[in-house]
């Protein structure tokens, strides 16, 4: 009887140490951000579709207007570019977070410009993190023209 109890304790300890010794599977908003980066870098439209909420939008400022694309349009455009790989470096920073919402900035650094994507990530009714809005901004690179102190933005 004592041997069975001792054996059960040893098995329990080994099980507990194995469970805590493994790295936990990545969950939450960080994996959504990484999947967003990967989908952009590799034109993986299936991954993009899975991390965006059904009513998500992409907003891009153009002059004094804001262009708005819905999820289905964005995924369709990426599907046409399937297999295209971006030639840039990427990184992200979480700007604000709570238990239900995260705001993050994802940077894609190209040779001549930097694209900043501001992500709004929210928990849905099933407690899954999903992107609800992306605001795409480009960093202006100013260069003088004809020595008259004019500036232009290259994108």
Coordinates of C-alpha atoms in Angstrom, one line a residue:
X1 CA 0.0 0.0 0.0
X2 CA 2.8 2.4 0.9
X3 CA 4.6 1.6 -2.4
X4 CA 1.5 2.4 -4.4
X5 CA 1.0 5.7 -2.6
X6 CA 4.7 6.5 -3.1
X7 CA 4.5 5.6 -6.8
X8 CA 1.4 7.7 -7.2
X9 CA 3.2 10.7 -5.6
X10 CA 6.2 10.3 -7.9
X11 CA 4.0 10.1 -11.0
X12 CA 2.1 13.2 -9.8
X13 CA 5.3 15.1 -9.2
X14 CA 6.7 14.1 -12.6
X15 CA 3.5 15.1 -14.3
X16 CA 3.4 18.5 -12.6
X17 CA 7.1 19.2 -13.4
X18 CA 6.6 18.2 -17.0
X19 CA 3.5 20.4 -17.4
X20 CA 5.3 23.5 -15.9
X21 CA 8.6 22.7 -17.7
X22 CA 7.1 23.2 -21.2
X23 CA 6.7 26.7 -22.6
X24 CA 3.1 27.7 -22.7
X25 CA 1.5 28.0 -26.2
X26 CA 1.4 31.7 -27.2
X27 CA -2.0 33.1 -26.8
X28 CA -3.6 36.5 -26.7
X29 CA -3.0 39.7 -28.5
X30 CA 0.8 39.1 -29.0
X31 CA 0.1 36.2 -31.4
X32 CA -2.5 38.3 -33.3
X33 CA 0.2 41.0 -33.8
X34 CA 2.8 38.5 -34.9
X35 CA 0.3 36.9 -37.3
X36 CA -0.6 40.3 -38.7
X37 CA 3.1 41.0 -39.3
X38 CA 3.6 37.5 -40.9
X39 CA 0.5 38.0 -43.1
X40 CA 1.8 41.3 -44.4
X41 CA 5.3 40.1 -45.0
X42 CA 4.2 36.9 -46.9
X43 CA 0.8 38.0 -48.3
X44 CA -0.8 35.2 -46.3
X45 CA -4.5 36.2 -46.8
X46 CA -5.8 33.1 -44.9
X47 CA -3.9 34.2 -41.8
X48 CA -5.1 37.8 -42.1
X49 CA -8.7 36.6 -42.5
X50 CA -8.4 34.5 -39.3
X51 CA -7.2 37.3 -37.1
X52 CA -9.5 40.1 -38.2
X53 CA -13.0 40.5 -36.9
X54 CA -15.9 40.2 -39.4
X55 CA -16.6 43.9 -39.3
X56 CA -13.0 45.1 -39.2
X57 CA -11.8 48.0 -41.4
X58 CA -8.6 49.4 -42.8
X59 CA -8.2 53.2 -42.9
X60 CA -5.7 55.0 -45.0
X61 CA -5.4 58.8 -45.1
X62 CA -5.0 60.3 -48.6
X63 CA -4.8 64.1 -48.6
X64 CA -7.8 65.4 -46.7
X65 CA -9.8 62.2 -47.1
X66 CA -9.7 58.8 -45.4
X67 CA -10.1 55.7 -47.6
X68 CA -11.8 52.8 -45.8
X69 CA -11.6 49.2 -46.9
X70 CA -13.6 46.4 -45.3
X71 CA -12.1 43.0 -44.3
X72 CA -13.4 41.1 -47.4
X73 CA -11.9 43.7 -49.8
X74 CA -8.6 43.7 -48.0
X75 CA -8.4 39.9 -47.9
X76 CA -9.3 39.7 -51.7
X77 CA -6.6 42.2 -52.5
X78 CA -4.0 40.2 -50.6
X79 CA -5.2 37.0 -52.2
X80 CA -4.4 38.5 -55.6
X81 CA -0.8 39.1 -54.3
X82 CA -0.5 35.7 -52.8
X83 CA 3.2 34.6 -52.7
X84 CA 4.5 38.1 -52.7
X85 CA 7.1 38.7 -50.0
X86 CA 7.8 42.2 -48.6
X87 CA 11.4 43.5 -48.6
X88 CA 11.4 45.3 -45.3
X89 CA 12.1 45.0 -41.6
X90 CA 9.3 44.8 -39.1
X91 CA 8.7 45.4 -35.4
X92 CA 5.9 46.4 -33.1
X93 CA 5.2 48.2 -29.9
X94 CA 2.1 47.9 -27.6
X95 CA 1.0 51.5 -27.0
X96 CA -1.9 50.7 -24.6
X97 CA -3.7 47.7 -23.3
X98 CA -6.5 46.5 -21.0
X99 CA -8.2 43.2 -20.4
X100 CA -10.5 43.8 -23.4
X101 CA -8.5 46.0 -25.9
X102 CA -5.0 46.6 -27.1
X103 CA -3.6 49.4 -29.3
X104 CA -0.4 48.5 -31.0
X105 CA 1.9 50.1 -33.6
X106 CA 3.4 47.8 -36.2
X107 CA 6.3 49.3 -38.2
X108 CA 7.4 48.1 -41.6
X109 CA 10.7 49.8 -42.5
X110 CA 11.3 49.9 -46.3
X111 CA 14.3 51.4 -47.9
X112 CA 12.7 54.7 -48.7
X113 CA 9.9 55.0 -46.2
X114 CA 8.3 53.5 -43.0
X115 CA 4.8 52.3 -42.9
X116 CA 3.1 52.5 -39.5
X117 CA 0.0 50.3 -38.9
X118 CA -1.9 51.1 -35.8
X119 CA -3.9 48.1 -34.7
X120 CA -7.0 48.1 -32.5
X121 CA -7.3 44.6 -31.1
X122 CA -10.4 43.6 -29.1
X123 CA -11.7 40.5 -27.4
X124 CA -14.9 39.2 -29.0
X125 CA -17.8 37.5 -27.3
X126 CA -15.9 34.2 -27.4
X127 CA -12.9 35.9 -25.6
X128 CA -10.7 35.6 -28.8
X129 CA -8.5 38.5 -29.7
X130 CA -9.3 40.0 -33.1
X131 CA -8.2 43.0 -35.0
X132 CA -11.1 45.4 -35.4
X133 CA -9.4 48.4 -37.1
X134 CA -6.1 49.1 -38.8
X135 CA -5.0 52.7 -39.5
X136 CA -2.1 52.7 -42.1
X137 CA 0.1 55.8 -42.0
X138 CA 3.3 56.5 -43.9
X139 CA 6.2 58.4 -42.5
X140 CA 7.1 61.3 -44.8
X141 CA 10.7 61.6 -46.0
X142 CA 11.4 65.3 -46.7
X143 CA 13.9 66.3 -49.3
X144 CA 14.7 69.8 -50.6
X145 CA 13.9 70.6 -54.2
X146 CA 15.9 73.1 -56.3
X147 CA 17.4 74.7 -53.1
X148 CA 14.2 76.7 -52.6
X149 CA 13.4 75.0 -49.2
X150 CA 10.4 73.1 -50.7
X151 CA 9.7 69.7 -49.3
X152 CA 7.9 66.6 -50.7
X153 CA 6.8 63.4 -49.2
X154 CA 8.0 60.2 -50.8
X155 CA 5.8 57.1 -50.4

